[in-house]
Tab-separated table of C-alpha atoms and ligand atoms in Angstrom:
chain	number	residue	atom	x	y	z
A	2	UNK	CA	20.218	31.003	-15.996
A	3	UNK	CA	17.018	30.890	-17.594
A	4	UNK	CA	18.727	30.562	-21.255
A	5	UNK	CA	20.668	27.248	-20.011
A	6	UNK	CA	18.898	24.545	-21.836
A	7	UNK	CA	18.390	22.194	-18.628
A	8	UNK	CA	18.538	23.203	-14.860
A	9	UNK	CA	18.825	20.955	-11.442
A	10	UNK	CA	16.385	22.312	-9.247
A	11	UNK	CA	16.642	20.509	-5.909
A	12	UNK	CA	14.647	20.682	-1.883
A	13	UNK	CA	15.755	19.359	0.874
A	14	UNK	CA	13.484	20.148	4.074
A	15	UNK	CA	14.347	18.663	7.029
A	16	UNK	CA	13.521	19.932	11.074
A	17	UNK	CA	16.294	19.914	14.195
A	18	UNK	CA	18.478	18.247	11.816
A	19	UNK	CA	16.738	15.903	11.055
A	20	UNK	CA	15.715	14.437	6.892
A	21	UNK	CA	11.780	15.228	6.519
A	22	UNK	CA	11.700	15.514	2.171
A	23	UNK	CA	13.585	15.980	-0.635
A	24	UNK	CA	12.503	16.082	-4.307
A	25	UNK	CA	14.103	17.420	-7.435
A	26	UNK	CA	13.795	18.041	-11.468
A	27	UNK	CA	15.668	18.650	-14.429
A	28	UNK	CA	13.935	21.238	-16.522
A	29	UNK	CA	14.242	23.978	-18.867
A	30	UNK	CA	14.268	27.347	-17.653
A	31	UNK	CA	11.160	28.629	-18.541
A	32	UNK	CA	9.480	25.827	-16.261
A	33	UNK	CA	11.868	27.004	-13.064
A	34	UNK	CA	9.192	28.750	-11.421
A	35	UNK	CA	6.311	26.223	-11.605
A	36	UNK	CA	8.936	23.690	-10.635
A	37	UNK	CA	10.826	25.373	-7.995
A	38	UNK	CA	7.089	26.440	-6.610
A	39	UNK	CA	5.725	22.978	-5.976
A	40	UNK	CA	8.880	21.580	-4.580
A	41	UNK	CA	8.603	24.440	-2.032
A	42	UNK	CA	5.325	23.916	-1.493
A	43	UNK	CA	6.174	20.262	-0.571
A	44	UNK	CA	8.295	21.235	1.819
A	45	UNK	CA	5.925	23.810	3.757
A	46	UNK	CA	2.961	20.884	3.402
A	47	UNK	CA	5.104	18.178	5.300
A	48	UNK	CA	2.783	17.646	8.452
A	49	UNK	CA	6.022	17.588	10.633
A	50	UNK	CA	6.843	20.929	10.240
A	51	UNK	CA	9.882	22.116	8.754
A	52	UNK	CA	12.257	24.456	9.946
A	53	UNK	CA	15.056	24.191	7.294
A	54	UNK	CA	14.343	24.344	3.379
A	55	UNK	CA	16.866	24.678	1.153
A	56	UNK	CA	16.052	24.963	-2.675
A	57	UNK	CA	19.539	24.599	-5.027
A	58	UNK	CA	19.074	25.440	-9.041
A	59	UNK	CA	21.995	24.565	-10.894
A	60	UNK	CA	22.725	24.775	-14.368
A	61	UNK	CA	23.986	21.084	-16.217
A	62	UNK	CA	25.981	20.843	-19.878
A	63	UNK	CA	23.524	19.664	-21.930
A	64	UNK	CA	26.702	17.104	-23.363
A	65	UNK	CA	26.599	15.382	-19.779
A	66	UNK	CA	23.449	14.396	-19.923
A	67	UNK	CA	22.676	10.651	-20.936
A	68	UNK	CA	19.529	9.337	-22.063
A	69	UNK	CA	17.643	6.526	-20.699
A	70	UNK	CA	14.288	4.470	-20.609
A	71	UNK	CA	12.420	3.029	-17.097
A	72	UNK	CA	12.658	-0.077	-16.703
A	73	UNK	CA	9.322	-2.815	-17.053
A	74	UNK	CA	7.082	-2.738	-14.045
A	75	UNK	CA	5.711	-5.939	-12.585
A	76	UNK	CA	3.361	-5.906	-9.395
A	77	UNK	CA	3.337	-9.167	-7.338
A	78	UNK	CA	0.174	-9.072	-4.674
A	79	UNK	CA	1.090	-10.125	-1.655
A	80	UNK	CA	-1.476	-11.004	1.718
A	81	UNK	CA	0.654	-8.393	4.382
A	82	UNK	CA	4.113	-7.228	4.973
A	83	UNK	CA	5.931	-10.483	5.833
A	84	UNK	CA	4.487	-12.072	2.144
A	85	UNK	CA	6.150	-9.309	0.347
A	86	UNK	CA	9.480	-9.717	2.401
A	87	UNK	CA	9.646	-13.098	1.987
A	88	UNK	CA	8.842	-12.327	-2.144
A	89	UNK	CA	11.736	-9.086	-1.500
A	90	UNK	CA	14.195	-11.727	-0.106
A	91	UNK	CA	13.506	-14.073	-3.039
A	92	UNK	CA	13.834	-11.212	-5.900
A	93	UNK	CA	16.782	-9.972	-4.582
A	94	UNK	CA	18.408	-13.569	-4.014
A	95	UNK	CA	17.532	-13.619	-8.004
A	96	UNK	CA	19.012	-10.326	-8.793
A	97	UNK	CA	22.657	-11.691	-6.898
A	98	UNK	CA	22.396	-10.528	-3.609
A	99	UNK	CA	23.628	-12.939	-0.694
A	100	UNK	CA	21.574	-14.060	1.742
A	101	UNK	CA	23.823	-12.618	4.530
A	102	UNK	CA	23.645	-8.863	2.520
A	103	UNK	CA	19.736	-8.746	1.922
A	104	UNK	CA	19.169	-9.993	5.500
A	105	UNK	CA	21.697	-6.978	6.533
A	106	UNK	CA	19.184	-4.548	4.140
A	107	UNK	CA	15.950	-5.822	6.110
A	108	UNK	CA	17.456	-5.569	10.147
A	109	UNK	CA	18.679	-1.748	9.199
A	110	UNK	CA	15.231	-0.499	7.368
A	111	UNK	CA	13.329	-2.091	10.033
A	112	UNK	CA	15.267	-0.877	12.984
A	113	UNK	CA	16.045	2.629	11.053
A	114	UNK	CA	18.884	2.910	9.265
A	115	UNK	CA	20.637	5.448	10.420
A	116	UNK	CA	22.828	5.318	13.462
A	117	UNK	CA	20.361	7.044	16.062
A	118	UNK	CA	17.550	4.295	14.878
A	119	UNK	CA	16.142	7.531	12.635
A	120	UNK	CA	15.800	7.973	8.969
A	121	UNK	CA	18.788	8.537	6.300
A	122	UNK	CA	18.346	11.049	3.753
A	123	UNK	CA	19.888	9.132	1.464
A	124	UNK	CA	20.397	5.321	0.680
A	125	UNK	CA	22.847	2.475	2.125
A	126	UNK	CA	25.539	1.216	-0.235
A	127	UNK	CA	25.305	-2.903	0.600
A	128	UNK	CA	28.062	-5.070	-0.288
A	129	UNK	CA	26.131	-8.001	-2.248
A	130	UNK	CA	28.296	-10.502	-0.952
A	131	UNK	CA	29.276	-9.679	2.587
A	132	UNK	CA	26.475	-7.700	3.734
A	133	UNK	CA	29.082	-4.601	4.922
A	134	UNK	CA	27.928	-1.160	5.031
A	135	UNK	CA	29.789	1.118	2.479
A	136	UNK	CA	28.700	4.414	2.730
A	137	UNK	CA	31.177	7.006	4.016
A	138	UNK	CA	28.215	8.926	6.172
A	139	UNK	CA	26.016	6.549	7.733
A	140	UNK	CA	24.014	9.196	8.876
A	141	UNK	CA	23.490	10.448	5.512
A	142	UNK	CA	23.919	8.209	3.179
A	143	UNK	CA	24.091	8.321	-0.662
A	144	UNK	CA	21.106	10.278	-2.901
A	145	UNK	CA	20.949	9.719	-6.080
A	146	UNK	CA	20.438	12.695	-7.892
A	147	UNK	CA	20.288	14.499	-11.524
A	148	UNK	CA	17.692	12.593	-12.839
A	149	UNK	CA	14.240	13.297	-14.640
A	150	UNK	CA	11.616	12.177	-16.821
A	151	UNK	CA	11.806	13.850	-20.730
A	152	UNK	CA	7.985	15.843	-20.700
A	153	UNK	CA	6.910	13.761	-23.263
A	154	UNK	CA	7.578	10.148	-21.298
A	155	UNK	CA	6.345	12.562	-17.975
A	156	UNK	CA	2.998	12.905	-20.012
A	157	UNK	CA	2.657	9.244	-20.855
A	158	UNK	CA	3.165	8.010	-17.553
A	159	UNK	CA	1.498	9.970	-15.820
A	160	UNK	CA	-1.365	8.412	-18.193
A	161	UNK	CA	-0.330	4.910	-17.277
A	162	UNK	CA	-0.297	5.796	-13.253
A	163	UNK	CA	-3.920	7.346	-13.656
A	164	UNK	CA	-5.534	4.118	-15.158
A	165	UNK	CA	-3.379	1.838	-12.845
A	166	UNK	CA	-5.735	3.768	-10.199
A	167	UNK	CA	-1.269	4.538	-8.630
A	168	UNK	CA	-0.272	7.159	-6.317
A	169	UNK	CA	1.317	9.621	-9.255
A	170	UNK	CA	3.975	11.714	-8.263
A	171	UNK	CA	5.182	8.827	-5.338
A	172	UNK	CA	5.768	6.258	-8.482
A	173	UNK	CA	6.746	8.321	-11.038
A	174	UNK	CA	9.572	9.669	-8.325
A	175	UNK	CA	10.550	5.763	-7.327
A	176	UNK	CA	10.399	4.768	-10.695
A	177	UNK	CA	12.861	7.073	-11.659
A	178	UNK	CA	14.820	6.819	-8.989
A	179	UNK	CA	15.293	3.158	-9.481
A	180	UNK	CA	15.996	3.790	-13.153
A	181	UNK	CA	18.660	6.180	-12.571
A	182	UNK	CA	20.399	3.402	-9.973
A	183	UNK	CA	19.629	0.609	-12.392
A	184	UNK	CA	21.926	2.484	-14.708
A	185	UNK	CA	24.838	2.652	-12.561
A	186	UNK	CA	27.648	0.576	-13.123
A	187	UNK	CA	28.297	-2.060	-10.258
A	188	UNK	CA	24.699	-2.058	-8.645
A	189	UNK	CA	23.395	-5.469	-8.674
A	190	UNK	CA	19.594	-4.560	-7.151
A	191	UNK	CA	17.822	-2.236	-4.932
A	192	UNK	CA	15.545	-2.294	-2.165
A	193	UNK	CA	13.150	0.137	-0.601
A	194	UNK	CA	10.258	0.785	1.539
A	195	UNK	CA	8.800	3.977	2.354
A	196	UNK	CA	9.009	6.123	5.232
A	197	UNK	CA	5.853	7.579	5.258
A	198	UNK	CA	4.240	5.562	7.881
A	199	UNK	CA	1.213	5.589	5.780
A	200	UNK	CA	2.411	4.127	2.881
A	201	UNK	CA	3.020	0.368	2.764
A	202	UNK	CA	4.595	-0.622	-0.564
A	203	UNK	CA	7.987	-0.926	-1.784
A	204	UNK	CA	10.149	-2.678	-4.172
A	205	UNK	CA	12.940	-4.577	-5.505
A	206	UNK	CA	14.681	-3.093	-8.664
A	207	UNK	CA	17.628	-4.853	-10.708
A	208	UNK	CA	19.196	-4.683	-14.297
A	209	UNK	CA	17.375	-7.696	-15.860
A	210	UNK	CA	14.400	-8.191	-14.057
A	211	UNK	CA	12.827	-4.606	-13.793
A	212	UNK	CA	10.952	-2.584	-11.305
A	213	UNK	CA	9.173	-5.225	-8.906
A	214	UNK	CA	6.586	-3.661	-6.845
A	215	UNK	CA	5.065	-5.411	-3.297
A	216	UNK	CA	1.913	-3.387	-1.985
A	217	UNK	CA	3.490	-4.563	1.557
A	218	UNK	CA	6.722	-4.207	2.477
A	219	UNK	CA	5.802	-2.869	5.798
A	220	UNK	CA	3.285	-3.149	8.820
A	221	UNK	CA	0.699	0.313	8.246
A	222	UNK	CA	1.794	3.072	10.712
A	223	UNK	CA	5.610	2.236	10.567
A	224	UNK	CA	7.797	5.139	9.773
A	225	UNK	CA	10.457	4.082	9.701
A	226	UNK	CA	12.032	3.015	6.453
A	227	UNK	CA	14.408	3.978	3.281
A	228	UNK	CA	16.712	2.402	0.766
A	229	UNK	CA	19.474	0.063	0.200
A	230	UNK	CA	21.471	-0.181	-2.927
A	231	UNK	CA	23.443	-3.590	-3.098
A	232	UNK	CA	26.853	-3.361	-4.791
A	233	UNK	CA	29.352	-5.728	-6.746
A	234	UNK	CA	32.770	-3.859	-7.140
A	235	UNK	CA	35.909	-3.109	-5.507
A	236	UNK	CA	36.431	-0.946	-2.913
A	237	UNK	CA	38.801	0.567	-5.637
A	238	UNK	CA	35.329	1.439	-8.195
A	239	UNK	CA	33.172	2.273	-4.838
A	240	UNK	CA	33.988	6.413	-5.841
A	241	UNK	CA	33.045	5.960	-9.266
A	242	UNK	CA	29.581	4.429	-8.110
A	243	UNK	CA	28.964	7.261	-5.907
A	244	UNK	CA	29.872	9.617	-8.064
A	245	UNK	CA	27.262	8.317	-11.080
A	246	UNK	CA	24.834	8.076	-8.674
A	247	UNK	CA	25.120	11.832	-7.409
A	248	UNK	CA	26.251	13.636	-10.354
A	249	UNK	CA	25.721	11.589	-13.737
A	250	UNK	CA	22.473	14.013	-14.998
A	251	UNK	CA	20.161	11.096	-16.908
A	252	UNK	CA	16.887	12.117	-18.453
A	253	UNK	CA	14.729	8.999	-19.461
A	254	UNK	CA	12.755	9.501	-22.394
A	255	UNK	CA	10.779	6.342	-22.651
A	256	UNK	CA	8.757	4.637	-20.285
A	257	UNK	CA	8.978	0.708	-19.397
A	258	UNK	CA	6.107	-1.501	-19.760
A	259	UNK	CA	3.385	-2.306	-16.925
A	260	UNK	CA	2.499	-5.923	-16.544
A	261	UNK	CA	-0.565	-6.790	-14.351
A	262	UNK	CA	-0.575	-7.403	-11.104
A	263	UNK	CA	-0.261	-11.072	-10.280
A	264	UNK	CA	-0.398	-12.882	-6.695
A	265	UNK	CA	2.888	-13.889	-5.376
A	266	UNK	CA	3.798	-17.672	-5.797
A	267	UNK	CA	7.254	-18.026	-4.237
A	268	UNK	CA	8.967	-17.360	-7.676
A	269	UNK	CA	8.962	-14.317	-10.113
A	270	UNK	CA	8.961	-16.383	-13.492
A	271	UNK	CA	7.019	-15.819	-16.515
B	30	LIG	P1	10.550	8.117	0.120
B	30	LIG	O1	10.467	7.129	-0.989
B	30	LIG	O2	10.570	9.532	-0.359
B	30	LIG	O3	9.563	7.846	1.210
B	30	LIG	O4	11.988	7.908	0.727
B	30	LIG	C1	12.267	6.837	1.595
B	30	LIG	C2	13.724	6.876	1.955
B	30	LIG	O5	14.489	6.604	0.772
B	30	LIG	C3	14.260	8.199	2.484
B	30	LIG	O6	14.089	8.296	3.863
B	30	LIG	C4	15.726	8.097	2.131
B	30	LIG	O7	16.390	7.310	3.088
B	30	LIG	C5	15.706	7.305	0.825
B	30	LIG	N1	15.781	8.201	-0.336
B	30	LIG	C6	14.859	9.102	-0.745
B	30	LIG	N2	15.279	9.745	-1.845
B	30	LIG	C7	16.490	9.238	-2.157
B	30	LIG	C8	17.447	9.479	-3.175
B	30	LIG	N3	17.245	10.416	-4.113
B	30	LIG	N4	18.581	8.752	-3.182
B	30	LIG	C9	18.805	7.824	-2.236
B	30	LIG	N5	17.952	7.538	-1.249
B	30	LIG	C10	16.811	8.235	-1.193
Protein backbone atom coordinates (compact mmCIF):
# COMPACT_ATOMS: atom_id res chain seq x y z
CA UNK A 1 0.00 0.00 0.00
CA UNK A 2 2.67 2.22 0.87
CA UNK A 3 3.54 2.89 -3.03
CA UNK A 4 -0.24 4.15 -3.63
CA UNK A 5 0.19 7.81 -4.07
CA UNK A 6 -2.72 8.84 -1.51
CA UNK A 7 -4.32 6.67 1.32
CA UNK A 8 -7.74 7.16 3.52
CA UNK A 9 -6.76 6.53 6.88
CA UNK A 10 -9.86 6.71 9.08
CA UNK A 11 -10.87 6.18 13.43
CA UNK A 12 -13.84 5.75 14.68
CA UNK A 13 -13.86 5.15 18.64
CA UNK A 14 -16.90 4.90 20.18
CA UNK A 15 -17.94 2.91 23.88
CA UNK A 16 -21.29 0.49 24.42
CA UNK A 17 -22.20 1.55 21.07
CA UNK A 18 -22.17 4.54 21.44
CA UNK A 19 -20.12 7.64 18.84
CA UNK A 20 -17.18 9.09 21.19
CA UNK A 21 -14.53 10.38 17.99
CA UNK A 22 -13.76 10.04 14.68
CA UNK A 23 -11.02 11.75 12.63
CA UNK A 24 -9.38 10.95 9.34
CA UNK A 25 -6.57 11.99 6.55
CA UNK A 26 -5.63 11.59 3.14
CA UNK A 27 -1.91 11.09 2.90
CA UNK A 28 0.86 9.55 1.16
CA UNK A 29 2.17 6.43 2.33
CA UNK A 30 5.22 7.25 3.79
CA UNK A 31 3.24 9.54 6.38
CA UNK A 32 0.77 6.33 7.33
CA UNK A 33 2.43 5.69 10.45
CA UNK A 34 2.68 9.20 11.99
CA UNK A 35 -0.88 9.59 10.80
CA UNK A 36 -2.45 6.41 11.70
CA UNK A 37 -0.44 6.94 15.26
CA UNK A 38 -2.08 10.16 16.35
CA UNK A 39 -5.50 9.24 15.23
CA UNK A 40 -5.07 6.22 17.57
CA UNK A 41 -3.80 8.08 20.07
CA UNK A 42 -6.98 10.26 19.91
CA UNK A 43 -8.96 7.62 20.41
CA UNK A 44 -7.16 6.07 23.63
CA UNK A 45 -7.00 10.00 25.05
CA UNK A 46 -10.91 10.45 24.87
CA UNK A 47 -11.66 10.95 28.71
CA UNK A 48 -14.78 8.65 28.24
CA UNK A 49 -13.04 5.71 27.68
CA UNK A 50 -13.24 3.76 24.68
CA UNK A 51 -13.88 0.31 24.22
CA UNK A 52 -14.16 0.04 20.37
CA UNK A 53 -11.46 1.61 17.90
CA UNK A 54 -11.46 0.85 14.60
CA UNK A 55 -8.68 2.34 12.27
CA UNK A 56 -9.58 1.70 8.19
CA UNK A 57 -6.56 2.63 5.54
CA UNK A 58 -7.72 2.52 2.17
CA UNK A 59 -6.06 3.18 -0.91
CA UNK A 60 -7.95 6.13 -3.43
CA UNK A 61 -7.19 6.59 -7.51
CA UNK A 62 -5.33 9.45 -7.55
CA UNK A 63 -7.87 10.41 -10.91
CA UNK A 64 -10.85 10.61 -8.28
CA UNK A 65 -9.55 13.01 -6.42
CA UNK A 66 -10.77 16.73 -6.98
CA UNK A 67 -9.11 19.72 -5.89
CA UNK A 68 -10.47 22.44 -3.86
CA UNK A 69 -9.81 25.71 -1.77
CA UNK A 70 -11.57 26.59 1.98
CA UNK A 71 -13.78 28.81 1.87
CA UNK A 72 -13.30 32.77 3.55
CA UNK A 73 -13.65 32.79 7.29
CA UNK A 74 -15.59 35.53 9.02
CA UNK A 75 -16.01 35.58 12.96
CA UNK A 76 -19.09 37.49 14.26
CA UNK A 77 -18.71 38.07 18.34
CA UNK A 78 -21.56 37.43 19.94
CA UNK A 79 -22.50 38.25 24.08
CA UNK A 80 -23.67 34.20 24.91
CA UNK A 81 -25.29 31.35 23.20
CA UNK A 82 -28.76 32.76 22.40
CA UNK A 83 -26.80 36.00 20.43
CA UNK A 84 -25.11 33.59 18.21
CA UNK A 85 -28.41 31.56 17.56
CA UNK A 86 -30.29 34.32 16.86
CA UNK A 87 -27.05 35.52 14.33
CA UNK A 88 -27.15 31.27 13.20
CA UNK A 89 -30.92 31.69 12.43
CA UNK A 90 -30.27 34.91 10.48
CA UNK A 91 -27.15 33.44 8.34
CA UNK A 92 -28.84 30.54 7.51
CA UNK A 93 -32.24 32.41 6.59
CA UNK A 94 -29.53 34.25 4.15
CA UNK A 95 -27.97 31.16 2.86
CA UNK A 96 -31.95 29.79 1.80
CA UNK A 97 -32.95 27.87 4.54
CA UNK A 98 -36.73 28.19 5.74
CA UNK A 99 -37.58 29.27 8.82
CA UNK A 100 -39.58 26.05 9.58
CA UNK A 101 -36.11 23.83 8.48
CA UNK A 102 -33.46 25.87 10.59
CA UNK A 103 -35.89 25.93 13.56
CA UNK A 104 -36.12 21.92 12.93
CA UNK A 105 -31.89 22.04 12.96
CA UNK A 106 -31.89 23.98 16.46
CA UNK A 107 -34.87 21.65 18.54
CA UNK A 108 -32.77 18.32 17.34
CA UNK A 109 -29.01 19.65 18.30
CA UNK A 110 -30.36 20.96 21.42
CA UNK A 111 -32.41 18.02 22.49
CA UNK A 112 -29.68 15.49 20.81
CA UNK A 113 -30.15 14.47 17.63
CA UNK A 114 -30.29 11.19 17.57
CA UNK A 115 -33.33 9.17 18.42
CA UNK A 116 -32.34 8.12 22.13
CA UNK A 117 -31.70 12.11 22.85
CA UNK A 118 -27.71 10.99 22.33
CA UNK A 119 -25.19 12.06 19.83
CA UNK A 120 -25.07 11.04 15.92
CA UNK A 121 -21.89 10.12 14.49
CA UNK A 122 -22.64 11.67 11.60
CA UNK A 123 -24.76 14.73 10.37
CA UNK A 124 -28.68 15.30 9.63
CA UNK A 125 -29.65 15.78 5.99
CA UNK A 126 -32.44 18.90 6.44
CA UNK A 127 -34.81 19.57 3.80
CA UNK A 128 -34.35 23.54 3.34
CA UNK A 129 -37.81 24.02 2.70
CA UNK A 130 -39.87 21.67 4.80
CA UNK A 131 -37.73 21.08 7.65
CA UNK A 132 -38.04 16.91 7.10
CA UNK A 133 -35.39 14.70 8.21
CA UNK A 134 -33.67 12.83 5.26
CA UNK A 135 -31.22 10.65 6.43
CA UNK A 136 -31.82 6.91 5.99
CA UNK A 137 -30.19 6.11 9.71
CA UNK A 138 -31.22 8.56 12.12
CA UNK A 139 -29.13 7.05 14.51
CA UNK A 140 -26.19 7.46 12.41
CA UNK A 141 -26.47 9.83 10.19
CA UNK A 142 -24.34 10.97 7.19
CA UNK A 143 -20.21 11.65 7.61
CA UNK A 144 -18.67 13.26 5.27
CA UNK A 145 -15.58 11.75 4.48
CA UNK A 146 -12.38 11.62 1.98
CA UNK A 147 -11.29 14.88 2.53
CA UNK A 148 -7.88 16.64 3.48
CA UNK A 149 -5.81 19.58 3.45
CA UNK A 150 -2.73 19.48 0.52
CA UNK A 151 0.63 19.77 3.19
CA UNK A 152 1.45 22.84 1.79
CA UNK A 153 -2.19 24.73 2.54
CA UNK A 154 -1.91 22.28 6.05
CA UNK A 155 1.36 24.35 6.72
CA UNK A 156 -0.15 27.74 6.01
CA UNK A 157 -3.03 27.34 8.07
CA UNK A 158 -1.87 26.01 10.62
CA UNK A 159 0.17 29.48 10.57
CA UNK A 160 -3.02 31.45 10.30
CA UNK A 161 -4.77 29.36 13.39
CA UNK A 162 -1.54 30.05 15.57
CA UNK A 163 -1.69 33.94 15.23
CA UNK A 164 -5.59 33.90 15.38
CA UNK A 165 -4.57 32.62 19.07
CA UNK A 166 -7.56 29.26 17.41
CA UNK A 167 -7.86 25.88 18.71
CA UNK A 168 -5.66 24.13 15.66
CA UNK A 169 -6.50 20.81 14.85
CA UNK A 170 -10.55 21.52 16.03
CA UNK A 171 -10.66 24.35 13.07
CA UNK A 172 -8.56 23.10 10.67
CA UNK A 173 -10.90 19.69 10.99
CA UNK A 174 -14.35 21.99 10.79
CA UNK A 175 -12.96 24.01 8.26
CA UNK A 176 -12.47 21.28 6.12
CA UNK A 177 -15.24 19.60 6.83
CA UNK A 178 -17.42 22.46 5.86
CA UNK A 179 -15.38 22.86 2.68
CA UNK A 180 -15.82 19.43 1.58
CA UNK A 181 -19.93 19.90 2.18
CA UNK A 182 -19.79 23.34 0.63
CA UNK A 183 -18.70 21.50 -2.46
CA UNK A 184 -21.48 19.19 -2.73
CA UNK A 185 -24.01 19.65 -5.15
CA UNK A 186 -27.56 20.46 -3.63
CA UNK A 187 -26.40 21.69 -0.07
CA UNK A 188 -27.67 25.07 0.48
CA UNK A 189 -25.79 25.70 4.18
CA UNK A 190 -24.64 23.96 7.20
CA UNK A 191 -24.92 24.19 10.77
CA UNK A 192 -22.97 22.90 13.70
CA UNK A 193 -22.12 23.08 17.26
CA UNK A 194 -19.84 20.97 19.08
CA UNK A 195 -20.29 18.17 21.29
CA UNK A 196 -17.63 18.56 23.48
CA UNK A 197 -19.37 20.08 26.35
CA UNK A 198 -16.44 22.27 26.74
CA UNK A 199 -16.37 23.84 23.65
CA UNK A 200 -18.90 26.58 22.86
CA UNK A 201 -18.53 27.73 19.25
CA UNK A 202 -19.97 26.71 16.09
CA UNK A 203 -20.92 27.85 12.74
CA UNK A 204 -22.90 28.44 9.76
CA UNK A 205 -21.25 27.48 6.36
CA UNK A 206 -22.84 28.12 2.76
CA UNK A 207 -21.63 28.44 -0.96
CA UNK A 208 -21.50 32.28 -1.19
CA UNK A 209 -21.10 33.53 2.07
CA UNK A 210 -18.21 31.36 3.58
CA UNK A 211 -17.32 29.82 6.84
CA UNK A 212 -19.22 31.99 9.60
CA UNK A 213 -17.96 31.32 12.97
CA UNK A 214 -20.12 32.25 16.49
CA UNK A 215 -17.83 31.75 19.70
CA UNK A 216 -21.43 30.70 21.25
CA UNK A 217 -23.59 28.50 19.86
CA UNK A 218 -24.13 26.75 23.07
CA UNK A 219 -24.54 27.19 26.97
CA UNK A 220 -20.67 25.90 28.51
CA UNK A 221 -21.04 22.31 29.87
CA UNK A 222 -23.65 21.14 27.21
CA UNK A 223 -22.73 18.01 25.42
CA UNK A 224 -24.85 17.56 23.55
CA UNK A 225 -24.57 18.74 19.99
CA UNK A 226 -23.58 17.88 16.12
CA UNK A 227 -24.43 18.86 12.60
CA UNK A 228 -27.10 19.55 10.18
CA UNK A 229 -26.63 19.83 6.50
CA UNK A 230 -29.70 21.64 4.81
CA UNK A 231 -30.57 20.34 1.33
CA UNK A 232 -32.32 21.67 -1.97
CA UNK A 233 -32.95 18.62 -4.34
CA UNK A 234 -35.23 15.90 -5.09
CA UNK A 235 -35.69 13.03 -3.30
CA UNK A 236 -34.63 11.58 -6.78
CA UNK A 237 -30.68 13.48 -6.37
CA UNK A 238 -30.82 12.73 -2.37
CA UNK A 239 -28.26 9.36 -3.32
CA UNK A 240 -26.07 11.36 -5.32
CA UNK A 241 -25.64 13.90 -2.32
CA UNK A 242 -24.83 11.19 -0.03
CA UNK A 243 -22.74 9.60 -2.05
CA UNK A 244 -20.32 12.96 -2.73
CA UNK A 245 -20.42 13.53 0.65
CA UNK A 246 -19.06 9.96 1.72
CA UNK A 247 -16.98 8.96 -1.09
CA UNK A 248 -16.00 12.01 -3.46
CA UNK A 249 -11.98 12.12 -2.10
CA UNK A 250 -11.32 16.24 -2.27
CA UNK A 251 -7.96 17.58 -1.22
CA UNK A 252 -8.01 21.48 -0.82
CA UNK A 253 -4.93 23.06 -1.71
CA UNK A 254 -5.54 26.65 -0.87
CA UNK A 255 -6.72 28.20 2.09
CA UNK A 256 -9.68 30.93 2.30
CA UNK A 257 -9.15 34.24 3.72
CA UNK A 258 -9.65 35.26 7.56
CA UNK A 259 -11.51 38.46 8.13
CA UNK A 260 -11.50 39.92 11.71
CA UNK A 261 -13.68 39.30 14.12
CA UNK A 262 -16.51 41.80 14.24
CA UNK A 263 -19.52 42.09 16.88
CA UNK A 264 -22.75 40.82 15.65
CA UNK A 265 -25.29 43.53 14.43
CA UNK A 266 -28.36 41.57 13.33
CA UNK A 267 -27.02 41.37 9.67
CA UNK A 268 -23.84 39.77 8.09
CA UNK A 269 -23.17 42.58 5.37
CA UNK A 270 -20.02 44.12 4.40
P1 LIG B 1 -17.12 17.56 16.59
O1 LIG B 1 -17.04 18.77 15.73
O2 LIG B 1 -16.02 16.59 16.33
O3 LIG B 1 -17.33 17.90 18.03
O4 LIG B 1 -18.41 16.81 16.10
C1 LIG B 1 -19.70 17.23 16.48
C2 LIG B 1 -20.72 16.36 15.81
O5 LIG B 1 -20.65 16.60 14.39
C3 LIG B 1 -20.53 14.85 15.96
O6 LIG B 1 -21.15 14.39 17.12
C4 LIG B 1 -21.24 14.33 14.73
O7 LIG B 1 -22.63 14.30 14.96
C5 LIG B 1 -20.97 15.42 13.70
N1 LIG B 1 -19.82 15.06 12.84
C6 LIG B 1 -18.53 14.94 13.21
N2 LIG B 1 -17.77 14.59 12.16
C7 LIG B 1 -18.59 14.51 11.09
C8 LIG B 1 -18.43 14.19 9.72
N3 LIG B 1 -17.23 13.86 9.22
N4 LIG B 1 -19.51 14.21 8.92
C9 LIG B 1 -20.72 14.52 9.41
N5 LIG B 1 -20.95 14.83 10.69
C10 LIG B 1 -19.91 14.82 11.53
Amino acid sequence: MSDHPLLNIRMHASRQGRHLSGGERLAGGEELDDLALALLRRALEHPRGADRISLTVEALSREAIRRGRLPDVHTFLVDDYRQGRQAAMALLRRAGVGEAAARAAFAALSRGPAPDGGNMRGAMLIDAASGARLEADPARGVRASRMDLSPEAARELDRELTRLGLDRRRVREALVLAAKVMATPGIVAELCWSDDPDYTAGYVAAPGLGYLRLPHLKPAGEGRGGRAFFLRCSIADLAAVVTHLQLTPVLFEEIGRFHPPRAWEGSCHE
